[in-house]
Amino acid sequence: MTLELFKDAGRVGPEVQVLGEGAVVLRGLALEDEAALLKDLRDVVLAAGFRRMVTPGGHQMSVAMTNCGALGWVTDRTGYRYQGIDPDSGRAWPVMPESFLRLADRAARVAGYEGFVPDACLINQYEVGAKMSLHQDKNERDFGQPIVSVSLGIGAVFLFGGMERSDVQQRVALQHGDVVVWGGESRLRFHGVLALKEAEHVRLGRRRINLTFRKAE
Ligand code: MD6
Ligand code: FE
């Protein structure tokens, strides 16, 4: 499908693994601009720190989160939503860095989605033992827009299910620099992340950071 782009440009494309209709893993795609990405990540986290939010059911999440961009995803006892104000600081979320926007655009294009301009980047931090239960991403307005998900730090096993919670799941090992792009027919498939195993990454230490770019509004 999308490797045409690279043929035209006369260069070799990234390694692509198809997970389903409209869903691909682009191995190592985030490594090209890694230094800028990690520096900008550090700046965002200094302005809006990681915090463990509470679900509407009253459970504290094992994953710590923050956001950048015009909108941020939050959860509390009243529900899940996107909002422009960081509830911890009372200020706007940090601006989405250029390096983040460039990577989201490049990944979406390679996967066949043109004109993806995210207004939200949810940043998840997993320490050893943290996990993400099976869920669908459905707080966004337009399911015609994909999600671009970037894995940094230590590896994790991503679960990719079907349209029903009970559908069987593929297990996908994600490493530092891998990017999953998720849209089309697959946009509402259930997915999650298994509890993180002990490991250490040279740049990020004993944790995994996941950036998910969304067009929320
Ligand atoms: C994670 N990712 O990889 C959690 N959602 O840490 C997600 O929940 C996710 O990777 C939608 C699309 C891609 C994802
Ligand atoms: Fe998700």
XYZ file of C-alpha atoms and ligand atoms in Angstrom:
232
model
C 0.000 0.000 0.000
C 1.984 2.901 1.363
C 5.465 1.748 0.462
C 4.763 3.373 -2.920
C 5.712 6.637 -1.251
C 9.167 5.321 -0.615
C 9.615 3.770 -4.024
C 8.841 7.142 -5.604
C 11.338 8.826 -3.337
C 13.934 6.266 -4.436
C 14.770 5.083 -0.961
C 14.008 2.102 1.191
C 11.054 2.396 3.569
C 10.831 1.328 7.192
C 10.077 -2.220 8.178
C 6.294 -2.475 8.234
C 4.243 -5.117 10.044
C 0.538 -5.218 9.276
C -1.624 -5.877 12.361
C -4.962 -5.591 10.611
C -6.901 -3.463 8.140
C -5.607 0.088 8.718
C -3.236 -0.874 11.568
C 0.543 -1.195 11.169
C 3.723 -1.281 13.238
C 6.548 0.825 11.783
C 9.682 -0.615 13.348
C 12.201 1.952 14.566
C 10.543 4.889 12.815
C 11.006 7.208 15.828
C 14.773 6.627 15.969
C 15.530 9.006 13.106
C 14.859 12.099 15.245
C 15.425 10.434 18.628
C 17.605 13.149 20.187
C 15.125 15.965 19.497
C 12.225 13.780 20.598
C 13.806 12.916 23.966
C 14.868 16.497 24.641
C 11.383 17.813 23.858
C 9.827 15.048 25.967
C 11.958 16.155 28.914
C 10.790 19.763 28.503
C 7.118 18.767 28.336
C 7.395 16.647 31.479
C 9.106 19.500 33.353
C 6.145 21.764 32.528
C 3.432 19.149 33.204
C 4.590 16.245 35.344
C 3.439 12.628 35.252
C 0.568 11.834 37.581
C -1.477 8.696 38.241
C -5.092 9.526 37.508
C -8.205 7.926 38.960
C -10.780 6.122 36.802
C -14.503 6.893 37.060
C -14.761 3.613 39.017
C -12.356 4.961 41.648
C -9.247 2.948 40.758
C -5.875 4.665 40.532
C -4.215 3.782 37.216
C -0.831 2.008 37.364
C 0.324 4.071 34.367
C 1.287 7.701 35.057
C 0.165 10.241 32.458
C 0.607 13.746 31.174
C -0.251 15.519 27.908
C 0.856 18.165 25.478
C -1.019 19.965 22.734
C -4.212 22.021 22.721
C -6.101 19.211 24.446
C -5.172 16.580 26.994
C -6.894 13.309 27.919
C -7.863 13.119 31.575
C -9.838 10.827 33.837
C -11.300 11.397 37.308
C -14.361 10.307 39.280
C -16.607 12.227 36.857
C -15.421 10.444 33.699
C -12.972 10.404 30.785
C -12.611 13.486 28.582
C -10.299 15.814 26.701
C -9.701 19.269 28.149
C -7.422 22.222 27.437
C -6.465 22.824 31.068
C -4.125 20.627 33.120
C -6.148 19.906 36.280
C -2.945 19.732 38.384
C -1.618 23.186 37.453
C -4.731 25.019 36.269
C -2.770 26.068 33.172
C -2.890 25.056 29.512
C -0.991 21.865 28.612
C 2.510 22.425 27.154
C 2.546 23.206 23.435
C 3.069 20.185 21.182
C 6.774 20.252 20.175
C 7.678 20.427 16.474
C 9.615 17.154 16.726
C 6.419 15.431 17.949
C 4.322 16.890 15.116
C 6.911 15.908 12.498
C 7.019 12.307 13.724
C 3.201 12.006 13.897
C 2.881 13.347 10.359
C 5.607 11.089 8.974
C 4.209 7.955 10.625
C 0.633 8.666 9.537
C 1.780 9.268 5.932
C 3.770 6.049 5.766
C 0.697 4.198 7.024
C -1.464 5.794 4.333
C -3.162 8.571 6.324
C -2.535 12.001 4.793
C -3.162 15.269 6.592
C -3.090 13.943 10.155
C -2.737 16.978 12.442
C -3.042 15.887 16.084
C -4.372 18.334 18.672
C -3.571 16.041 21.609
C -0.606 13.924 22.654
C -1.196 11.657 25.649
C 2.080 10.614 27.273
C 2.000 7.385 29.297
C 4.778 6.336 31.654
C 4.941 2.642 32.629
C 7.208 1.580 35.450
C 7.934 -2.102 36.018
C 4.607 -3.860 36.783
C 2.388 -1.136 35.279
C -0.155 -2.233 32.671
C -3.031 -0.981 30.571
C -6.217 -3.044 30.641
C -8.065 -3.828 27.416
C -9.933 -0.771 26.145
C -11.160 1.042 23.055
C -10.094 4.611 22.252
C -13.419 6.317 21.725
C -13.282 9.721 23.412
C -12.271 11.352 20.109
C -14.811 13.078 17.883
C -13.833 11.677 14.475
C -13.029 7.968 14.207
C -11.951 8.643 10.607
C -8.727 10.006 12.096
C -6.050 7.476 13.057
C -3.989 7.303 16.243
C -0.197 7.312 16.133
C 1.449 5.552 19.079
C 5.192 5.791 19.766
C 7.047 3.396 22.110
C 10.151 4.628 23.955
C 12.271 3.043 26.669
C 12.019 -0.594 27.716
C 9.987 -3.062 25.671
C 6.396 -4.095 26.271
C 3.833 -6.545 24.926
C 0.957 -4.792 23.198
C -2.334 -6.694 23.005
C -4.335 -6.148 19.848
C -7.824 -7.609 19.978
C -10.972 -7.287 17.919
C -14.183 -5.300 18.032
C -15.459 -7.265 21.028
C -13.694 -7.352 24.376
C -13.818 -11.169 24.275
C -12.138 -11.483 20.840
C -8.753 -13.199 20.734
C -5.749 -10.893 20.934
C -2.509 -10.742 18.984
C 0.564 -10.159 21.138
C 2.941 -7.622 19.628
C 6.365 -6.935 21.170
C 7.093 -3.201 20.961
C 10.605 -1.767 21.359
C 12.146 1.676 21.713
C 11.442 3.610 18.509
C 8.564 1.482 17.209
C 5.448 3.331 16.048
C 1.966 1.830 15.776
C -0.517 3.576 13.502
C -4.077 2.661 14.079
C -7.108 3.690 12.053
C -9.615 2.703 9.402
C -11.438 -0.534 10.124
C -9.213 -1.126 13.159
C -9.816 2.227 14.837
C -12.124 0.831 17.539
C -10.431 -2.492 18.179
C -9.780 -3.411 21.807
C -6.146 -3.162 22.884
C -3.984 -3.053 25.994
C -0.481 -3.506 27.369
C 0.717 -6.431 29.551
C 2.405 -5.663 32.877
C 5.868 -4.301 32.165
C 8.759 -6.672 32.866
C 11.953 -5.616 34.621
C 14.486 -4.155 32.177
C 16.616 -1.065 31.772
C 16.933 1.267 28.819
C 20.168 3.238 28.283
C 18.449 6.592 27.841
C 15.176 6.232 29.776
C 16.019 3.863 32.622
C 13.584 1.317 34.033
C 10.465 2.571 32.303
C 8.512 2.693 29.083
C 7.071 5.889 27.702
C 4.316 5.822 25.116
C 3.219 8.873 23.146
C -0.232 8.627 21.579
C -1.138 11.318 19.115
C -4.816 11.928 18.534
C -7.119 14.309 16.759
C -9.544 14.747 19.630
C -11.815 17.503 18.230
C 0.439 2.001 25.129
N -1.477 2.441 23.909
O 0.958 1.497 24.131
C -1.024 2.223 25.184
N -4.286 3.253 21.934
O 1.080 2.335 26.106
C -2.750 2.628 23.599
O -3.643 2.588 24.414
C -3.066 2.842 22.205
O -0.901 2.226 21.441
C -4.656 3.428 20.660
C -3.799 3.223 19.616
C -2.538 2.828 19.872
C -2.132 2.625 21.185
Fe -5.558 3.095 23.666
